[in-house]
Coordinates of C-alpha atoms in Angstrom, one line a residue:
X1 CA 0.0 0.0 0.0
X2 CA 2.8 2.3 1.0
X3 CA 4.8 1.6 -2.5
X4 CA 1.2 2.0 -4.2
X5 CA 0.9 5.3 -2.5
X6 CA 4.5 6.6 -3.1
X7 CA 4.1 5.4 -6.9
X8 CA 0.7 8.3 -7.2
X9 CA 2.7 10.8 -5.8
X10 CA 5.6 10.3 -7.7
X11 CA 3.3 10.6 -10.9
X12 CA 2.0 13.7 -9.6
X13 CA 5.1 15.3 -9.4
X14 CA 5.9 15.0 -12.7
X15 CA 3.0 16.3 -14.1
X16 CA 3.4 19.1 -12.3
X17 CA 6.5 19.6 -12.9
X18 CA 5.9 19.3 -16.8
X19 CA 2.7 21.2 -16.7
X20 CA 2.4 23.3 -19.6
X21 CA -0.2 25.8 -21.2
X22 CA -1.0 25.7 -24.6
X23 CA -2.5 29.4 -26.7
X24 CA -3.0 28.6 -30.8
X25 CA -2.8 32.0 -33.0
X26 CA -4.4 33.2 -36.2
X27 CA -2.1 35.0 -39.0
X28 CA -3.2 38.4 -37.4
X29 CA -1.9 36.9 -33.7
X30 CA -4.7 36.8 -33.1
X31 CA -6.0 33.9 -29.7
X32 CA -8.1 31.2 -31.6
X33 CA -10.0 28.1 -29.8
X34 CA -8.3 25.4 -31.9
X35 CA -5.5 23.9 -34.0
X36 CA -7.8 24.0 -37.0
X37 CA -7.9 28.0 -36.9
X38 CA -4.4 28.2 -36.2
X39 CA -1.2 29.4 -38.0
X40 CA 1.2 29.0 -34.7
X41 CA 0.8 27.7 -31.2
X42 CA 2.4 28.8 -27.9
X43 CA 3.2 26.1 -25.4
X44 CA 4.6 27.8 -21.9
X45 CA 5.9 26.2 -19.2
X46 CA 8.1 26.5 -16.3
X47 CA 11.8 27.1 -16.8
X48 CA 14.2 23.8 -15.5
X49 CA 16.9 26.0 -14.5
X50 CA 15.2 29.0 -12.9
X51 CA 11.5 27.8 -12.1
X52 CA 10.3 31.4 -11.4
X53 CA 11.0 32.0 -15.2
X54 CA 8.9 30.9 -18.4
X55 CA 10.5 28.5 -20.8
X56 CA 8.2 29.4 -24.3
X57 CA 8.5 27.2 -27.5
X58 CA 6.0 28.2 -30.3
X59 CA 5.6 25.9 -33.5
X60 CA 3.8 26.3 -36.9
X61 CA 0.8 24.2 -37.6
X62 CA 3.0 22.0 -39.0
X63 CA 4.5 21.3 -35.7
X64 CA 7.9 22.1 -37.0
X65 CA 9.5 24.7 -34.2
X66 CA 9.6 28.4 -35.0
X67 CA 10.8 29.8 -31.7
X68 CA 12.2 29.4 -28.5
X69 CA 12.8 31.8 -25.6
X70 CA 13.3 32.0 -21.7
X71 CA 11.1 34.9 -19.9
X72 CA 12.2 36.5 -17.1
X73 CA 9.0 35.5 -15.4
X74 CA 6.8 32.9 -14.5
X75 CA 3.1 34.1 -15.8
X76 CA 2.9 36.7 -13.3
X77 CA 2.7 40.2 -15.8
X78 CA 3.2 39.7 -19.1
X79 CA 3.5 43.3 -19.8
X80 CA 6.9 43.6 -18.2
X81 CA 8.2 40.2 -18.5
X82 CA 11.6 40.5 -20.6
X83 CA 13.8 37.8 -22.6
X84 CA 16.7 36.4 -21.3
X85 CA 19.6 34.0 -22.2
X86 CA 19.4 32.9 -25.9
X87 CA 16.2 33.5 -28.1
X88 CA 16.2 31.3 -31.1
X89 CA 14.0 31.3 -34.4
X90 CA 13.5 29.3 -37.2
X91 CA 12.0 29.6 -40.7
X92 CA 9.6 26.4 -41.5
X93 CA 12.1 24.8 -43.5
X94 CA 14.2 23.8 -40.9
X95 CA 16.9 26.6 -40.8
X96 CA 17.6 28.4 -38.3
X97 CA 16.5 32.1 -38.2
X98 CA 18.2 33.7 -35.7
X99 CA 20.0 33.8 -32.4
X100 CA 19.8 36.3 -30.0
X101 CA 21.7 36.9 -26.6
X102 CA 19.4 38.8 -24.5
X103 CA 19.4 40.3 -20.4
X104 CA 16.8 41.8 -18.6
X105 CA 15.3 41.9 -22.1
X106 CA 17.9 43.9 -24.0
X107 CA 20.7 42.6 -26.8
X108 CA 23.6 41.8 -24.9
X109 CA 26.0 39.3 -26.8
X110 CA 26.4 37.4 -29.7
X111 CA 23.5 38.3 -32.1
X112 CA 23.4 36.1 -35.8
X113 CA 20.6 36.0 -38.1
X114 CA 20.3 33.6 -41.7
X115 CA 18.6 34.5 -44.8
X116 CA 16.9 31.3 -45.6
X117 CA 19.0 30.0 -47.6
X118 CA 21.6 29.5 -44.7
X119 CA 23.6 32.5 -45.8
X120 CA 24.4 35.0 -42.4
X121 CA 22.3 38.1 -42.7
X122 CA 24.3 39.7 -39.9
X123 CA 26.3 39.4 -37.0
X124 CA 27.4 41.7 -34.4
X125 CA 28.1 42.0 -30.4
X126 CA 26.1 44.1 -28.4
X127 CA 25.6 45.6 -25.1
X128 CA 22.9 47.1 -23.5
X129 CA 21.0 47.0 -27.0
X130 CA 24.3 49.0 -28.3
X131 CA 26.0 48.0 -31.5
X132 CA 29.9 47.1 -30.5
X133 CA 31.2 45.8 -34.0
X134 CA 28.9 44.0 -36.4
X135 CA 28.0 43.5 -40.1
X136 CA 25.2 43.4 -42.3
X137 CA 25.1 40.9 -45.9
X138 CA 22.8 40.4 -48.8
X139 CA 21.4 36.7 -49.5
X140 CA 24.3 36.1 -51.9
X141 CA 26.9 36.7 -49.3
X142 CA 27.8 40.2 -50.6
X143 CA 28.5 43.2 -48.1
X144 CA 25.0 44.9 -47.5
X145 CA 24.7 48.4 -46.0
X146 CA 24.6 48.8 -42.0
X147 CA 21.5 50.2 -40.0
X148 CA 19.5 48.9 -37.2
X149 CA 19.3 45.3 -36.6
X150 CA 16.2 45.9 -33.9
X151 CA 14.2 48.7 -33.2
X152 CA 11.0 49.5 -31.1
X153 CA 8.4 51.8 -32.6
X154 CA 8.5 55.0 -31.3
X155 CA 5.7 57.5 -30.7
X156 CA 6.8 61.2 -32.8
X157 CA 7.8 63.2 -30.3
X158 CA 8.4 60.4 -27.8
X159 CA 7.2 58.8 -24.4
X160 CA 6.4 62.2 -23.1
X161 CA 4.5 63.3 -26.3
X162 CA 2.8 59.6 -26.3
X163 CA 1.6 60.3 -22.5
X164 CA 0.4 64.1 -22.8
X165 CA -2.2 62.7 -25.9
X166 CA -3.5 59.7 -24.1
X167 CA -3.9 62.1 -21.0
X168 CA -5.6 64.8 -23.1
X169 CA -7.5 63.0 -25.7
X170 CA -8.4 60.0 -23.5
X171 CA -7.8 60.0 -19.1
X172 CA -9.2 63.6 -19.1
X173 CA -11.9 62.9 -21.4
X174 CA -13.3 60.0 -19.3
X175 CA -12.8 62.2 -16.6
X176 CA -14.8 64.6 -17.4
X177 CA -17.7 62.5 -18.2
X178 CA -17.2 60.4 -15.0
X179 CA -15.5 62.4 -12.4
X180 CA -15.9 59.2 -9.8
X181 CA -14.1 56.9 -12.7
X182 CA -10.9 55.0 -11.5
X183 CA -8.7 52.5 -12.4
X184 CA -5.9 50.8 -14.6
X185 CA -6.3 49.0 -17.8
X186 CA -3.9 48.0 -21.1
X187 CA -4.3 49.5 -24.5
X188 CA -3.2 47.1 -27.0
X189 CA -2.6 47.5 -30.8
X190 CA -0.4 47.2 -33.6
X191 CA 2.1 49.4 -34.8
X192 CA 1.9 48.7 -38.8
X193 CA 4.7 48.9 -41.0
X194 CA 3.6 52.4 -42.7
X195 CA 3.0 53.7 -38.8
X196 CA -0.5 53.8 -38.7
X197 CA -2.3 51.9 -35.9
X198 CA -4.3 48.9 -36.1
X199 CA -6.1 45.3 -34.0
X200 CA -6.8 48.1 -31.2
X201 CA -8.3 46.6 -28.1
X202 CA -8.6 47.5 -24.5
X203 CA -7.7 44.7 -22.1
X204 CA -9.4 44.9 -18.7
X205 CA -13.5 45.0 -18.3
X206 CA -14.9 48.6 -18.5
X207 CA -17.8 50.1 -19.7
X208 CA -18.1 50.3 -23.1
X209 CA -18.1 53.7 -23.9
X210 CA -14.7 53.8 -22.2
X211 CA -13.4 51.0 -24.5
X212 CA -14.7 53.1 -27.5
X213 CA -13.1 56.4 -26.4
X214 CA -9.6 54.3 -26.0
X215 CA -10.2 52.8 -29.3
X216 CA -11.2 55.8 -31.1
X217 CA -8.3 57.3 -29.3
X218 CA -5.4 55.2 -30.7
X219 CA -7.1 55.0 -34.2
X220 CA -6.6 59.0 -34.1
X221 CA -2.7 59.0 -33.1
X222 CA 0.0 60.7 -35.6
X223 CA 1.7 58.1 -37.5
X224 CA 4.2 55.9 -35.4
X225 CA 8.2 55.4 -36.0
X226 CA 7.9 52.0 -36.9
X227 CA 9.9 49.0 -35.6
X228 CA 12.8 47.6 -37.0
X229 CA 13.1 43.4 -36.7
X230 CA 16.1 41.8 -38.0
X231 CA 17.4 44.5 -39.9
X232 CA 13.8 45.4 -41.6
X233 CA 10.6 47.4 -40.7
X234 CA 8.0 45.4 -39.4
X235 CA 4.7 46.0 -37.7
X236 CA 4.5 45.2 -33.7
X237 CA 2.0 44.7 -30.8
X238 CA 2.5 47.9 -28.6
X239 CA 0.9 47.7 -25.2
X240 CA 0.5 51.2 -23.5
X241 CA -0.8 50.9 -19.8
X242 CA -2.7 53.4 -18.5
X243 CA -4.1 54.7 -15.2
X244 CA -7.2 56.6 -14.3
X245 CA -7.7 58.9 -10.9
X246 CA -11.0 60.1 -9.8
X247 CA -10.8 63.4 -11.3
X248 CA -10.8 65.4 -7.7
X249 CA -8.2 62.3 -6.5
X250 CA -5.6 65.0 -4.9
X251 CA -3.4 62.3 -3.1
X252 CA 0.1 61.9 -4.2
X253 CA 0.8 59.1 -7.3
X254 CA 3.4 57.2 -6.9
X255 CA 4.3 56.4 -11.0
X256 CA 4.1 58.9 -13.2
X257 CA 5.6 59.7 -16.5
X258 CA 8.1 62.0 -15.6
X259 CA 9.2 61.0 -12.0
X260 CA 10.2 63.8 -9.9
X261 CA 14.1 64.8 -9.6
X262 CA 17.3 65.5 -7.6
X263 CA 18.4 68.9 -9.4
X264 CA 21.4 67.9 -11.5
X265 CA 20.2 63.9 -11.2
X266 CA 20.7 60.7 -9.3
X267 CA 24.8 61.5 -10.0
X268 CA 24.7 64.7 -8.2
X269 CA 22.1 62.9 -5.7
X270 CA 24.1 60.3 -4.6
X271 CA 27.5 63.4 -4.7
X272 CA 25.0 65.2 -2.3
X273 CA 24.3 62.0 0.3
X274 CA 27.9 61.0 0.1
X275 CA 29.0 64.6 0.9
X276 CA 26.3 65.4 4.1
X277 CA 25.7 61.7 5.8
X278 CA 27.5 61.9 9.1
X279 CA 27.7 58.1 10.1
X280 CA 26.1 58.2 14.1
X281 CA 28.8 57.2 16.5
X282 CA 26.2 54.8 18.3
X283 CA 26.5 52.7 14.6
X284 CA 30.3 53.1 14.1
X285 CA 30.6 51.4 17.9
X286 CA 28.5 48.9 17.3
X287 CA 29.9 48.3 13.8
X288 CA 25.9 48.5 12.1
X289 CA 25.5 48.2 8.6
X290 CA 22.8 48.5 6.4
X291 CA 20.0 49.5 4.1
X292 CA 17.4 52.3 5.7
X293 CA 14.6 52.4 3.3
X294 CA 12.8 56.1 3.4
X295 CA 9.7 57.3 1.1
X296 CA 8.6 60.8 1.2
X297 CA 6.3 62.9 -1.1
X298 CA 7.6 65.6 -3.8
X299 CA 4.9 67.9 -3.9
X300 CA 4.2 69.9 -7.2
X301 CA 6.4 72.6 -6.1
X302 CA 9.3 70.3 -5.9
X303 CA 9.2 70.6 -1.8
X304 CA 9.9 67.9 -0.1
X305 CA 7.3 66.8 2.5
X306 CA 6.0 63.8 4.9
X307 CA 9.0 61.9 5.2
X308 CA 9.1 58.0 6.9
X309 CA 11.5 55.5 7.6
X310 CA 9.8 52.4 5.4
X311 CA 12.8 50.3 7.0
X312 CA 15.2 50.8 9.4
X313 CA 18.6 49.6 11.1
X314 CA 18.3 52.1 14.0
X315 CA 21.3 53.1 16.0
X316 CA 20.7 56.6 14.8
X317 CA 21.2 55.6 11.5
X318 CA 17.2 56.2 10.9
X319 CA 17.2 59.8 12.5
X320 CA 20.5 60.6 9.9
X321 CA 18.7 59.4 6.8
X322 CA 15.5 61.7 7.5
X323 CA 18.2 64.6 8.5
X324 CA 19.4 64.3 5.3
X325 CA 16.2 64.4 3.2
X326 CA 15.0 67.0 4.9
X327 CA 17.8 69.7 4.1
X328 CA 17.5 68.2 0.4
X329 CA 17.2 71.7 -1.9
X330 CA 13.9 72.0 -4.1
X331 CA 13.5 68.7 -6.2
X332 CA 12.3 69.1 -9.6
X333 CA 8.6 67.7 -9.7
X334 CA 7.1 65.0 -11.2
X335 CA 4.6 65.2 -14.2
X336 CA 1.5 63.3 -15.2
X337 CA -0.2 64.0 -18.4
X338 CA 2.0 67.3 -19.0
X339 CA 0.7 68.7 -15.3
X340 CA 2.8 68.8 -12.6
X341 CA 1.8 66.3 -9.7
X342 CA 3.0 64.9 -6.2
X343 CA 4.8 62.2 -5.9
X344 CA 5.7 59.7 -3.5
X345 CA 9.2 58.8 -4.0
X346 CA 11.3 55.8 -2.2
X347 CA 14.6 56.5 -2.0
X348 CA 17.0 53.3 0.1
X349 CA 19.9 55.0 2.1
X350 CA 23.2 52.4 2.7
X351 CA 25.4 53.1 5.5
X352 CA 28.6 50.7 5.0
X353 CA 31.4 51.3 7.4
X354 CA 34.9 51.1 5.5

């Protein structure tokens, strides 16, 4: 009975630990019940190495593989979950795509991509999503001209610009209309090729005249930078989220587009707390060492305002790291939809003896 016993569990286990979800795609990537509708299908499970990461494999119809790729995450927000280690992609014949060194979901490494005739289409090193040397070819193996091997779409005027006309033509808009409305939902759409915007949906249930004011929103944008994908320019899923305050909400936010400032930077910030910390006495003796954790609010002035201790190490190492703040000069504030706003910041102080 015992053996019987240990012999289920044992199955279990492996199940679990080989548990995997399965999402089929249309040609437009679009979610389809079946197979039958499908072009692709996405099978996830957890990483072997690092099980708080997703292992994702996706195959054509045919069952041939297309891609493979480790996420930085395990399911948990797929909006911010980034590649890692070595993505991989084939063409349906067999040959390999590409190969991709990634961390914390930028190029770093070796990067190769194939035309499909098993010719390189180029190769370089990067770091930090920066071309270090590389080179570009045509399909017959002949020198091609340089230019961006990968590229994100880019709203005219940038992530600033792209905030200030979702806030105007969308957050204060609802607003108006609903002055109790609040809340956080995803835009999602496609970034074509030409710039334009397309496949527009909004991804959280809200009323639907909300939907159709996001919707009519994006379909109104300028025209998009578009991406760049191995070299060409492609269309791409952009996912812009967005958050909604009761229109009389006056407490402080605590992300906002333009997060609030040390004047001069975090370089002349962290000049400025190197510079004034006096290590207490009470810490040196005791030899205390440590993170203190503070948060305080930047109000739309740039004052600085309401100051805690979020985690300590005491030893009057707390008292010194609210001394500090407080004589901080004027930050520069933060800004929401091209208003200025306050803030609450967090900001970890480490005293380290030498």
């Amino acid at each position: 009975m015992r053996k019987l016993f240990f012999a289920i569990l044992s199955s279990f286990a492996v199940i679990t630990l080989h548990a995997q979800d399965t999402t089929y795609y249309d040609a437009n990537d679009k979610v389809v019940a079946s197979l039958t509708e499908a072009l692709y299908y996405k099978v996830v499970s957890k990483d072997v190495e690092n099980p708080k990461w997703t292992k994702e494999l996706v195959y054509y119809k045919s069952g041939k593989i297309k891609s493979e790729a480790i996420l930085n995450s395990w399911k948990k927000d797929r909006m911010s979950t980034k590649y890692e280690r070595v993505y991989k992609e084939w063409y349906e014949s067999g040959q390999l795509h590409k190969e991709i060194g990634f961390s914390n979901g930028n190029l770093n490494g070796r990067v190769i991509s194939y035309w499909e005739n098993g010719k390189i289409k180029h190769e370089g090193y990067y770091l930090n999503e920066v071309l270090k040397e590389g080179k570009n070819y045509n399909s017959d193996g002949s020198d091609a001209p340089d230019g961006p091997y990968r590229k994100v779409a880019k709203y005219p005027g940038g992530y600033s610009e792209h905030y200030k006309y979702i806030y105007n033509n969308f957050i204060k808009v609802i607003q108006d209309r609903d002055t109790s409305f609040s809340g956080k939902l995803y835009l999602v759409f496609t970034v074509n090729k030409d710039g334009s915007t397309s496949d527009i949906t909004v991804e959280k249930k809200v009323a639907p005249w909300i939907a159709e004011i996001g919707i009519q929103m994006v379909k109104n944008m300028p025209k998009w930078e578009p991406a760049v994908t191995d070299g060409e320019i492609s269309k791409i899923q952009q996912t812009t989220p967005v958050n909604i305050r009761m229109k009389n909400d006056n407490s402080p936010f605590v992300i906002v587009e333009q997060m609030p400032e040390f004047p001069g930077g975090t370089d002349k910030m962290m000049r400025y707390l190197s510079n004034t910390i006096r290590y207490p006495v009470e810490a040196q003796m005791k030899k205390v060492q440590g993170m203190v954790i503070t948060s305080f609010i930047v109000g739309k002035d740039g004052a600085i305002s309401d100051i805690e201790v979020v985690r300590g190490i005491g030893n009057g190492c707390d008292d010194e790291a609210v001394r500090v703040i407080k004589n901080m000069p004027t930050w520069v504030p933060g800004k929401q939809g091209g208003q200025l706003v306050p803030v609450k910041f967090t900001l970890p102080i480490r005293f380290a003896l030498r």
